[in-house]
Short mmCIF file of C-alpha atoms and ligand atoms in Angstrom, two decimals:
data_model
loop_
_atom_site.label_atom_id
_atom_site.label_comp_id
_atom_site.label_asym_id
_atom_site.label_seq_id
_atom_site.Cartn_x
_atom_site.Cartn_y
_atom_site.Cartn_z
CA MET A 1 -8.63 -37.71 54.39
CA THR A 2 -7.12 -34.27 53.65
CA ASP A 3 -6.79 -35.43 50.17
CA PHE A 4 -10.35 -35.71 49.73
CA ILE A 5 -11.18 -32.50 51.42
CA LYS A 6 -8.61 -30.88 48.70
CA GLN A 7 -10.47 -32.76 45.75
CA ALA A 8 -13.86 -31.55 47.16
CA ALA A 9 -12.43 -27.97 47.22
CA HIS A 10 -11.60 -28.57 43.20
CA VAL A 11 -14.99 -29.64 41.97
CA LYS A 12 -15.90 -27.29 39.45
CA PRO A 13 -19.24 -26.06 37.66
CA ASP A 14 -19.39 -26.69 33.89
CA ALA A 15 -19.77 -23.67 31.79
CA ASN A 16 -23.67 -23.60 31.65
CA GLN A 17 -23.77 -24.02 35.50
CA LEU A 18 -21.16 -21.06 35.86
CA ARG A 19 -23.20 -18.95 33.26
CA LEU A 20 -26.50 -19.47 35.29
CA LEU A 21 -24.93 -18.72 38.58
CA THR A 22 -23.06 -15.79 37.83
CA GLU A 23 -24.73 -14.22 34.90
CA THR A 24 -28.49 -15.13 34.97
CA PRO A 25 -29.10 -16.32 38.85
CA PHE A 26 -32.57 -14.29 38.85
CA TYR A 27 -35.23 -15.35 36.32
CA ALA A 28 -39.00 -15.67 36.11
CA PHE A 29 -41.70 -18.62 36.03
CA ILE A 30 -44.93 -18.48 34.39
CA HIS A 31 -47.45 -21.04 35.09
CA PHE A 32 -50.40 -20.68 32.76
CA SER A 33 -52.64 -23.58 31.69
CA PRO A 34 -56.49 -24.24 32.03
CA ASN A 35 -55.84 -24.11 35.63
CA THR A 36 -55.76 -20.32 35.10
CA TYR A 37 -59.56 -20.82 34.14
CA THR A 38 -60.66 -23.64 36.70
CA ASP A 39 -58.96 -21.96 39.71
CA LEU A 40 -57.18 -25.26 40.21
CA GLU A 41 -53.47 -26.03 40.96
CA TRP A 42 -53.29 -29.50 39.39
CA GLY A 43 -55.54 -30.14 36.45
CA THR A 44 -57.65 -33.37 35.79
CA GLY A 45 -56.60 -33.48 32.08
CA GLU A 46 -60.06 -33.60 31.13
CA GLU A 47 -60.51 -29.86 31.03
CA ASP A 48 -62.29 -28.39 27.56
CA PRO A 49 -59.52 -26.87 25.53
CA LEU A 50 -62.27 -24.01 24.78
CA ILE A 51 -61.91 -22.56 28.18
CA PHE A 52 -58.44 -21.58 27.47
CA ASN A 53 -58.80 -18.19 25.72
CA PRO A 54 -56.25 -15.34 27.00
CA VAL A 55 -58.19 -12.75 24.41
CA ASN A 56 -55.45 -9.87 25.96
CA LEU A 57 -52.47 -12.03 25.90
CA ASP A 58 -49.58 -9.45 26.46
CA CYS A 59 -46.13 -11.23 26.35
CA ASP A 60 -44.53 -7.96 25.82
CA GLY A 61 -46.21 -6.59 29.29
CA TRP A 62 -45.22 -9.84 31.01
CA CYS A 63 -41.33 -9.33 29.91
CA LYS A 64 -41.40 -5.63 30.90
CA ALA A 65 -42.64 -6.52 34.48
CA ILE A 66 -40.21 -9.28 34.61
CA LYS A 67 -37.34 -6.98 33.78
CA SER A 68 -38.36 -4.37 36.01
CA ALA A 69 -37.46 -6.53 38.80
CA GLY A 70 -34.21 -7.32 37.64
CA MET A 71 -34.76 -10.78 36.41
CA LYS A 72 -32.82 -12.06 33.08
CA GLY A 73 -34.77 -14.61 32.00
CA VAL A 74 -38.31 -16.47 31.72
CA VAL A 75 -39.34 -20.18 31.98
CA ILE A 76 -42.92 -21.02 30.98
CA THR A 77 -44.85 -23.96 31.61
CA ALA A 78 -45.25 -25.15 27.92
CA LYS A 79 -47.33 -28.10 29.33
CA HIS A 80 -48.26 -28.63 33.31
CA HIS A 81 -49.73 -31.96 34.58
CA ASP A 82 -52.96 -31.44 33.04
CA GLY A 83 -51.39 -32.24 29.64
CA PHE A 84 -52.75 -29.07 27.83
CA CYS A 85 -49.91 -27.80 25.27
CA LEU A 86 -49.50 -23.94 25.15
CA TRP A 87 -47.58 -24.53 21.44
CA GLN A 88 -48.55 -25.99 18.01
CA THR A 89 -47.69 -29.49 18.81
CA LYS A 90 -48.13 -32.02 16.44
CA PHE A 91 -48.60 -34.77 18.99
CA THR A 92 -51.74 -34.30 20.41
CA SER A 93 -54.83 -31.76 19.86
CA HIS A 94 -55.02 -31.22 23.64
CA SER A 95 -53.40 -27.84 22.78
CA MET A 96 -53.62 -24.31 21.45
CA LYS A 97 -55.17 -26.01 18.52
CA SER A 98 -58.40 -26.74 20.00
CA SER A 99 -58.39 -23.29 21.86
CA PRO A 100 -60.51 -20.35 20.52
CA TYR A 101 -57.48 -18.06 20.93
CA LYS A 102 -56.38 -16.90 17.48
CA ASP A 103 -59.03 -19.55 15.98
CA GLY A 104 -56.86 -22.56 17.00
CA LYS A 105 -53.66 -20.94 15.54
CA GLY A 106 -52.11 -19.35 18.47
CA ASP A 107 -48.76 -20.51 20.09
CA ILE A 108 -47.95 -19.07 23.36
CA VAL A 109 -44.47 -20.29 23.40
CA LYS A 110 -43.66 -18.71 19.94
CA GLU A 111 -45.33 -15.37 21.09
CA LEU A 112 -43.33 -15.50 24.45
CA SER A 113 -39.91 -16.54 23.23
CA ASP A 114 -40.30 -13.77 20.33
CA ALA A 115 -41.06 -11.40 22.88
CA CYS A 116 -38.36 -12.44 25.25
CA ARG A 117 -35.80 -11.64 22.51
CA ARG A 118 -37.50 -8.32 21.89
CA HIS A 119 -36.61 -7.43 25.45
CA GLY A 120 -33.29 -8.94 25.96
CA LEU A 121 -34.58 -11.71 28.29
CA LYS A 122 -33.51 -15.46 28.00
CA PHE A 123 -36.11 -18.10 27.19
CA GLY A 124 -36.55 -21.51 28.70
CA PHE A 125 -39.51 -24.16 29.31
CA TYR A 126 -41.27 -26.47 31.69
CA LEU A 127 -42.44 -29.82 30.21
CA SER A 128 -44.23 -31.63 32.63
CA PRO A 129 -43.28 -35.23 32.45
CA TRP A 130 -46.63 -36.04 34.50
CA ASP A 131 -49.44 -35.89 31.92
CA ARG A 132 -53.05 -36.55 32.77
CA ASN A 133 -54.47 -36.24 29.54
CA CYS A 134 -52.28 -38.49 27.19
CA LYS A 135 -53.61 -41.76 26.91
CA LEU A 136 -50.35 -43.23 26.46
CA TYR A 137 -49.03 -42.26 29.70
CA GLY A 138 -47.80 -45.35 31.78
CA THR A 139 -46.48 -47.34 28.37
CA PRO A 140 -43.30 -47.18 26.91
CA GLU A 141 -44.93 -45.23 24.10
CA TYR A 142 -45.24 -42.22 26.34
CA ASN A 143 -41.39 -41.62 26.37
CA ASP A 144 -41.50 -41.56 22.62
CA TYR A 145 -44.47 -39.01 22.91
CA TYR A 146 -42.62 -37.10 25.37
CA ARG A 147 -39.41 -36.89 23.64
CA GLY A 148 -41.27 -35.82 20.51
CA GLN A 149 -42.62 -32.70 22.51
CA LEU A 150 -39.52 -32.00 24.05
CA THR A 151 -37.64 -32.21 20.72
CA GLU A 152 -40.39 -29.70 19.42
CA LEU A 153 -39.76 -27.18 22.13
CA LEU A 154 -35.86 -27.64 21.65
CA THR A 155 -35.81 -26.97 17.79
CA GLY A 156 -38.47 -24.65 17.10
CA TYR A 157 -38.05 -21.47 19.47
CA GLY A 158 -34.53 -20.32 18.92
CA GLU A 159 -31.77 -20.41 21.94
CA ILE A 160 -32.95 -22.09 25.17
CA PHE A 161 -31.42 -21.17 28.58
CA HIS A 162 -32.97 -23.40 30.95
CA VAL A 163 -35.21 -26.69 30.84
CA TRP A 164 -37.21 -27.21 33.79
CA PHE A 165 -38.22 -31.03 34.63
CA ASP A 166 -40.69 -31.30 37.30
CA GLY A 167 -40.45 -34.37 39.60
CA ALA A 168 -43.81 -35.28 40.09
CA CYS A 169 -45.00 -38.66 38.79
CA GLY A 170 -48.77 -39.20 39.46
CA GLU A 171 -51.08 -41.53 37.73
CA GLY A 172 -52.23 -41.08 34.18
CA PRO A 173 -55.79 -41.38 32.53
CA ASN A 174 -55.38 -45.04 32.56
CA GLY A 175 -54.59 -45.55 36.07
CA LYS A 176 -50.88 -46.17 35.60
CA LYS A 177 -47.68 -44.39 36.55
CA GLN A 178 -44.93 -43.83 34.32
CA VAL A 179 -41.25 -44.58 34.26
CA TYR A 180 -39.57 -41.46 33.01
CA ASP A 181 -36.62 -42.08 30.62
CA PHE A 182 -34.79 -39.10 31.82
CA ASP A 183 -31.52 -40.10 30.21
CA SER A 184 -32.85 -39.96 26.90
CA TYR A 185 -34.70 -36.56 27.74
CA PHE A 186 -31.13 -35.18 28.74
CA GLU A 187 -29.36 -36.52 25.66
CA LEU A 188 -32.06 -34.46 23.34
CA ILE A 189 -31.17 -31.23 25.23
CA HIS A 190 -27.54 -31.92 25.10
CA LYS A 191 -27.67 -32.54 21.20
CA TYR A 192 -30.11 -29.35 20.44
CA GLN A 193 -29.52 -26.92 22.99
CA PRO A 194 -25.96 -27.88 24.39
CA ASN A 195 -25.77 -24.18 26.53
CA ALA A 196 -28.91 -24.96 28.30
CA THR A 197 -29.08 -25.54 31.91
CA ILE A 198 -31.25 -28.24 33.16
CA PHE A 199 -33.19 -28.22 36.30
CA SER A 200 -34.17 -31.46 37.95
CA ASP A 201 -34.66 -32.97 41.56
CA ARG A 202 -31.47 -34.87 40.74
CA GLY A 203 -29.49 -31.84 39.01
CA PRO A 204 -27.42 -30.60 37.39
CA ILE A 205 -29.28 -27.67 38.86
CA ARG A 206 -30.84 -29.08 41.82
CA TRP A 207 -34.40 -28.31 43.73
CA CYS A 208 -33.60 -26.48 46.91
CA GLY A 209 -36.15 -28.77 48.71
CA ASN A 210 -39.13 -26.59 49.34
CA GLU A 211 -41.61 -23.98 47.29
CA SER A 212 -41.53 -21.60 49.77
CA GLY A 213 -38.32 -19.93 48.77
CA ASP A 214 -36.50 -20.89 52.08
CA ALA A 215 -32.69 -21.14 51.17
CA ARG A 216 -30.35 -23.35 53.14
CA TYR A 217 -28.37 -21.75 55.82
CA ALA A 218 -25.38 -23.37 54.31
CA GLU A 219 -25.63 -23.89 50.75
CA TRP A 220 -23.24 -26.33 49.01
CA ALA A 221 -22.81 -26.65 45.23
CA VAL A 222 -20.71 -29.36 45.82
CA VAL A 223 -22.66 -32.26 46.88
CA PRO A 224 -22.78 -36.16 46.76
CA SER A 225 -23.11 -37.93 43.47
CA GLU A 226 -25.90 -40.07 45.34
CA LEU A 227 -28.20 -36.80 45.33
CA CYS A 228 -27.33 -35.68 42.11
CA PRO A 229 -26.28 -38.46 39.45
CA TYR A 230 -26.79 -36.17 36.27
CA SER A 231 -23.75 -34.54 37.38
CA ARG A 232 -20.27 -35.47 36.41
CA ILE A 233 -18.56 -37.14 39.44
CA GLN A 234 -15.21 -35.34 39.95
CA THR A 235 -13.38 -36.89 42.99
CA GLY A 236 -12.72 -40.40 44.53
CA ALA A 237 -15.16 -41.71 47.05
CA GLY A 238 -14.91 -40.28 50.74
CA PRO A 239 -12.50 -41.65 53.26
CA PHE A 240 -15.51 -43.51 55.01
CA ASN A 241 -17.44 -46.40 53.48
CA GLY A 242 -21.20 -45.19 54.14
CA ASP A 243 -24.73 -45.34 52.49
CA LEU A 244 -26.38 -41.96 51.48
CA SER A 245 -29.12 -43.51 49.73
CA TYR A 246 -31.48 -41.79 52.39
CA MET A 247 -30.13 -38.37 51.26
CA TYR A 248 -32.85 -35.96 49.51
CA ASN A 249 -33.03 -32.21 48.52
CA THR A 250 -35.31 -31.81 51.72
CA ASN A 251 -32.49 -32.63 54.31
CA LYS A 252 -30.73 -29.49 55.88
CA GLU A 253 -27.53 -30.77 55.48
CA ILE A 254 -26.27 -31.81 51.97
CA GLY A 255 -22.84 -30.83 51.16
CA SER A 256 -21.26 -30.51 54.66
CA LEU A 257 -18.03 -32.32 55.49
CA SER A 258 -19.93 -34.84 57.88
CA ASN A 259 -22.09 -36.01 54.84
CA ILE A 260 -19.82 -35.98 51.78
CA MET A 261 -17.15 -38.21 53.80
CA TYR A 262 -19.43 -40.95 53.19
CA SER A 263 -20.06 -40.39 49.34
CA LYS A 264 -18.87 -42.47 46.75
CA GLY A 265 -17.77 -39.28 44.66
CA LEU A 266 -18.79 -35.58 44.63
CA VAL A 267 -20.54 -33.42 41.80
CA PHE A 268 -21.12 -29.69 41.13
CA ALA A 269 -24.85 -29.31 41.42
CA PRO A 270 -26.14 -25.80 42.77
CA SER A 271 -29.55 -25.27 43.85
CA GLU A 272 -32.26 -23.29 42.47
CA VAL A 273 -34.94 -21.63 44.94
CA ASP A 274 -38.50 -21.67 43.40
CA MET A 275 -41.29 -19.87 44.80
CA SER A 276 -44.32 -17.82 43.50
CA ILE A 277 -44.89 -14.21 44.13
CA ARG A 278 -48.42 -15.62 45.51
CA PRO A 279 -49.53 -18.59 47.40
CA GLY A 280 -50.50 -20.61 44.29
CA TRP A 281 -48.54 -21.30 41.12
CA PHE A 282 -51.50 -20.59 39.36
CA TYR A 283 -53.51 -17.29 39.30
CA HIS A 284 -56.43 -17.17 41.94
CA GLU A 285 -58.32 -14.33 42.07
CA ASN A 286 -58.63 -14.35 45.83
CA GLU A 287 -55.04 -14.50 46.57
CA ALA A 288 -52.33 -11.28 46.84
CA PRO A 289 -48.92 -11.12 46.34
CA HIS A 290 -46.47 -11.72 49.06
CA SER A 291 -44.98 -8.66 50.80
CA LEU A 292 -41.81 -6.79 49.52
CA ASP A 293 -39.99 -7.66 52.30
CA ARG A 294 -40.41 -11.39 52.00
CA LEU A 295 -39.55 -11.20 48.30
CA PHE A 296 -36.68 -9.05 49.10
CA GLU A 297 -35.59 -11.50 51.92
CA THR A 298 -35.91 -14.43 49.54
CA TYR A 299 -33.66 -12.70 46.94
CA LEU A 300 -31.14 -11.97 49.58
CA ARG A 301 -31.02 -15.60 50.81
CA SER A 302 -31.11 -17.24 47.55
CA VAL A 303 -28.93 -14.72 45.00
CA GLY A 304 -27.09 -13.79 48.13
CA GLY A 305 -26.61 -17.47 49.43
CA ASN A 306 -25.22 -19.37 46.62
CA THR A 307 -28.47 -20.50 44.56
CA THR A 308 -30.22 -19.24 41.85
CA PHE A 309 -33.91 -18.08 42.24
CA ILE A 310 -36.95 -18.61 39.96
CA LEU A 311 -39.90 -16.31 40.97
CA ASN A 312 -43.37 -17.32 39.49
CA ILE A 313 -45.80 -14.59 38.32
CA PRO A 314 -49.17 -16.22 37.24
CA PRO A 315 -51.16 -14.55 34.31
CA ARG A 316 -54.66 -13.86 34.71
CA PRO A 317 -57.34 -15.38 32.43
CA ASP A 318 -57.52 -12.71 29.90
CA GLY A 319 -53.33 -13.26 29.51
CA THR A 320 -51.90 -9.93 31.35
CA PHE A 321 -50.47 -9.85 34.71
CA ASP A 322 -52.44 -8.68 37.65
CA PRO A 323 -51.43 -4.83 38.42
CA GLN A 324 -50.76 -5.82 42.07
CA ASP A 325 -48.01 -8.29 40.81
CA ILE A 326 -46.55 -5.57 38.36
CA GLU A 327 -46.25 -3.06 41.17
CA ARG A 328 -44.73 -5.55 43.58
CA LEU A 329 -42.31 -6.59 40.72
CA ARG A 330 -41.15 -3.04 39.98
CA GLU A 331 -40.68 -2.28 44.00
CA LEU A 332 -38.69 -5.36 44.18
CA GLY A 333 -36.38 -4.10 41.43
CA GLU A 334 -36.20 -0.65 42.83
CA LYS A 335 -35.29 -2.03 46.30
CA ILE A 336 -32.57 -4.32 44.89
CA ASN A 337 -30.95 -1.54 42.78
CA LYS A 338 -31.04 1.04 45.62
CA SER A 339 -29.50 -1.71 48.24
CA PHE A 340 -26.62 -2.38 45.91
CA ALA A 341 -26.21 0.96 44.07
CA ILE A 342 -22.82 2.44 45.80
CA ASP A 343 -20.10 -0.02 46.27
CA LEU A 344 -18.07 1.52 49.43
CA ALA A 345 -15.41 -0.89 49.11
CA LYS A 346 -14.88 -0.29 45.42
CA ASN A 347 -11.80 2.16 45.86
CA CYS A 348 -10.51 1.13 49.22
CA ASP A 349 -7.55 -0.98 49.85
CA ILE A 350 -8.47 -4.86 50.71
CA LYS A 351 -5.57 -6.71 52.29
CA ILE A 352 -5.81 -10.24 52.19
CA SER A 353 -3.36 -12.17 54.51
CA PRO A 354 -3.26 -15.53 55.91
CA PHE A 355 -4.11 -16.13 59.56
CA ASN A 356 -1.19 -17.03 61.84
CA GLY A 357 0.67 -18.71 58.46
CA SER A 358 -2.36 -20.90 58.08
CA GLU A 359 -3.08 -22.02 54.37
CA THR A 360 -6.73 -22.55 55.03
CA GLN A 361 -7.71 -19.59 57.39
CA CYS A 362 -6.98 -16.00 56.37
CA ILE A 363 -8.14 -12.49 56.80
CA ALA A 364 -9.48 -10.05 54.01
CA GLU A 365 -9.59 -6.57 55.37
CA ILE A 366 -11.17 -3.41 53.75
CA ASP A 367 -9.91 -0.07 55.10
CA PHE A 368 -12.73 2.70 54.48
CA LYS A 369 -10.25 5.36 56.09
CA LYS A 370 -13.34 7.15 57.15
CA LYS A 371 -16.36 6.30 59.07
CA ALA A 372 -19.15 4.95 56.87
CA GLU A 373 -22.74 3.65 57.31
CA ILE A 374 -23.04 0.17 56.14
CA LYS A 375 -25.76 -2.47 55.38
CA TYR A 376 -24.68 -5.57 53.34
CA LEU A 377 -21.45 -7.23 52.75
CA ASP A 378 -21.68 -8.87 49.24
CA PHE A 379 -18.69 -11.25 48.25
CA SER A 380 -18.04 -14.22 46.41
CA GLU A 381 -15.48 -17.09 45.73
CA ASN A 382 -13.81 -17.68 42.39
CA ILE A 383 -16.68 -20.49 42.03
CA ALA A 384 -15.24 -21.29 38.63
CA GLU A 385 -12.46 -23.00 40.53
CA GLY A 386 -14.69 -24.52 43.04
CA GLN A 387 -16.43 -23.87 46.57
CA ARG A 388 -14.11 -23.65 49.75
CA ILE A 389 -15.11 -21.70 52.42
CA GLU A 390 -16.45 -23.73 55.29
CA SER A 391 -16.99 -20.73 57.93
CA PHE A 392 -16.27 -17.10 58.50
CA ILE A 393 -16.72 -14.43 60.66
CA VAL A 394 -17.55 -10.72 59.83
CA GLN A 395 -15.81 -8.19 62.10
CA ARG A 396 -15.99 -4.24 62.22
CA ARG A 397 -13.48 -1.96 63.72
CA ASP A 398 -14.34 0.31 66.67
CA ASP A 399 -12.05 2.36 67.76
CA GLY A 400 -8.98 0.25 66.62
CA ARG A 401 -10.58 -2.59 68.05
CA TRP A 402 -12.11 -5.61 65.90
CA ILE A 403 -15.69 -6.70 66.99
CA ASP A 404 -17.76 -9.83 65.60
CA CYS A 405 -20.63 -8.81 63.99
CA PHE A 406 -21.76 -12.07 62.09
CA GLU A 407 -20.90 -15.50 61.70
CA GLY A 408 -21.37 -17.35 58.62
CA THR A 409 -20.95 -20.53 56.96
CA THR A 410 -20.66 -21.11 53.18
CA VAL A 411 -19.80 -18.43 50.38
CA GLY A 412 -19.66 -19.84 46.96
CA ALA A 413 -21.12 -17.90 43.93
CA ARG A 414 -22.27 -15.06 46.05
CA ARG A 415 -22.80 -14.25 49.88
CA ILE A 416 -24.82 -11.34 50.94
CA VAL A 417 -24.35 -10.71 54.53
CA SER A 418 -27.19 -8.47 56.23
CA LEU A 419 -25.79 -6.47 58.93
CA GLY A 420 -28.43 -4.02 60.00
CA SER A 421 -27.16 -0.65 59.80
CA ILE A 422 -23.60 -0.43 61.30
CA THR A 423 -20.85 2.74 61.42
CA THR A 424 -17.50 1.80 61.02
CA ASP A 425 -14.43 2.56 59.24
CA GLY A 426 -12.91 -0.85 58.73
CA LEU A 427 -14.64 -4.36 57.95
CA ARG A 428 -12.85 -8.03 58.07
CA ILE A 429 -13.82 -11.45 56.93
CA PHE A 430 -12.02 -13.68 58.79
CA VAL A 431 -12.22 -17.23 57.01
CA THR A 432 -12.01 -19.60 60.03
CA ALA A 433 -12.16 -22.87 57.89
CA SER A 434 -11.72 -23.57 54.31
CA ARG A 435 -11.21 -26.71 52.18
CA ASP A 436 -8.35 -25.23 50.55
CA THR A 437 -6.51 -21.85 50.24
CA PRO A 438 -9.43 -19.20 50.02
CA ASP A 439 -9.87 -17.89 46.73
CA PHE A 440 -12.15 -14.76 46.89
CA GLY A 441 -14.02 -13.25 43.86
CA LYS A 442 -15.37 -9.76 44.35
CA ILE A 443 -15.74 -8.38 47.68
CA SER A 444 -18.36 -5.33 48.03
CA VAL A 445 -19.88 -3.15 50.61
CA TYR A 446 -23.04 -1.50 50.59
C1 FUL B 1 -44.50 -28.89 41.46
C2 FUL B 1 -45.93 -29.12 40.59
O1 FUL B 1 -46.49 -30.23 40.93
C3 FUL B 1 -46.58 -27.65 40.76
O2 FUL B 1 -47.70 -27.51 40.20
C4 FUL B 1 -45.72 -26.48 40.11
O3 FUL B 1 -45.51 -26.51 38.94
C5 FUL B 1 -44.09 -26.46 40.89
C6 FUL B 1 -43.21 -25.70 40.17
O4 FUL B 1 -43.79 -27.81 40.80
O5 FUL B 1 -43.96 -30.11 41.27
#
């Protein structure tokens, strides 16, 4: 049993997962399609391409707004479920070719990827497997069609950082459903964009299980291979012979010991929290952006909860962002910058010592020397080597006595603990359980 727990503690990210988690954990989503003009969320596939005409398309403006929030990349719906393609694909005319924009010569994937490079943002795309327009949908030939489109996007627009596979699989125009050949789609990505991360229901970057920005209380990046078969198995089977076929992203407990004990093997597959700045993924004039508090809270619980965060901003029919969204993004960036501006632990002694000689329990103690007002503890594990910490208690020093002020579970790539507002001259992270000797990354206090 303990052997298996130790193995679990050493399941590691691959280079792409590590880069996304530690360098690019916050990035933008753009949902743009005929839905923007029809006020729908799911198009029928029968929309007239003549309606798609973003006369003021402003990809530079999008990039500026996205950067103002502190995001580091952009993922656009190159094709949503309605099948309309935002680039000059040779596989269908249900695309920019038939739009009045730039007399059918427009290519929004090109305009946005060029703008991203000018603004130092990474670029990625969403190519919906479900296609309600393509006549081939529901036949084996559709997989060739899809691979053809995927290849165009992987080879024609420079470096791609993230490819987003939607899990939706509805009926196509002929009433049939498609059997998606994900293995072959993944192969193309590995071939043409080996540094890209891949989001799908089943990993290697996995869905958090809801679309409202609700991160898990305990988020493990190390999960049963039964849930994420697209990541490499790095351990033997758990000590109990069990069946985890019921497990899905919507379950509350995924990587906890009580689950992984029944697994056939463990993989590294961190979760991505996805939500839109407004209720819908596409622009609807009657909707307004979520409050700054809600967005900031989601940031704290996702980027600060061992997941990445993809935040959608829907362009308006004319191809610009709504000024309310631009302002909300600016406020969000400002709030993040201000909240994490001065690291009070930077010049402090941080002493890490085992608790009563234990290998898997320890105390990290920060001595501020004088009283300081603090709001956030922001710390990490050395995630390149795996995820270990099961539970911790945060304590503050009050007249020389240690008082509990927070109890938490997982840490991983980054854990932001909101402490309210406390004044103290010392803080401790007491790791009460860990799968192997805790291996801290950075410890900061704001
Ligand atoms: C879902 C889709 O059906 C929505 O339209 C949206 O694209 C969202 C991000 O993923 O599964």
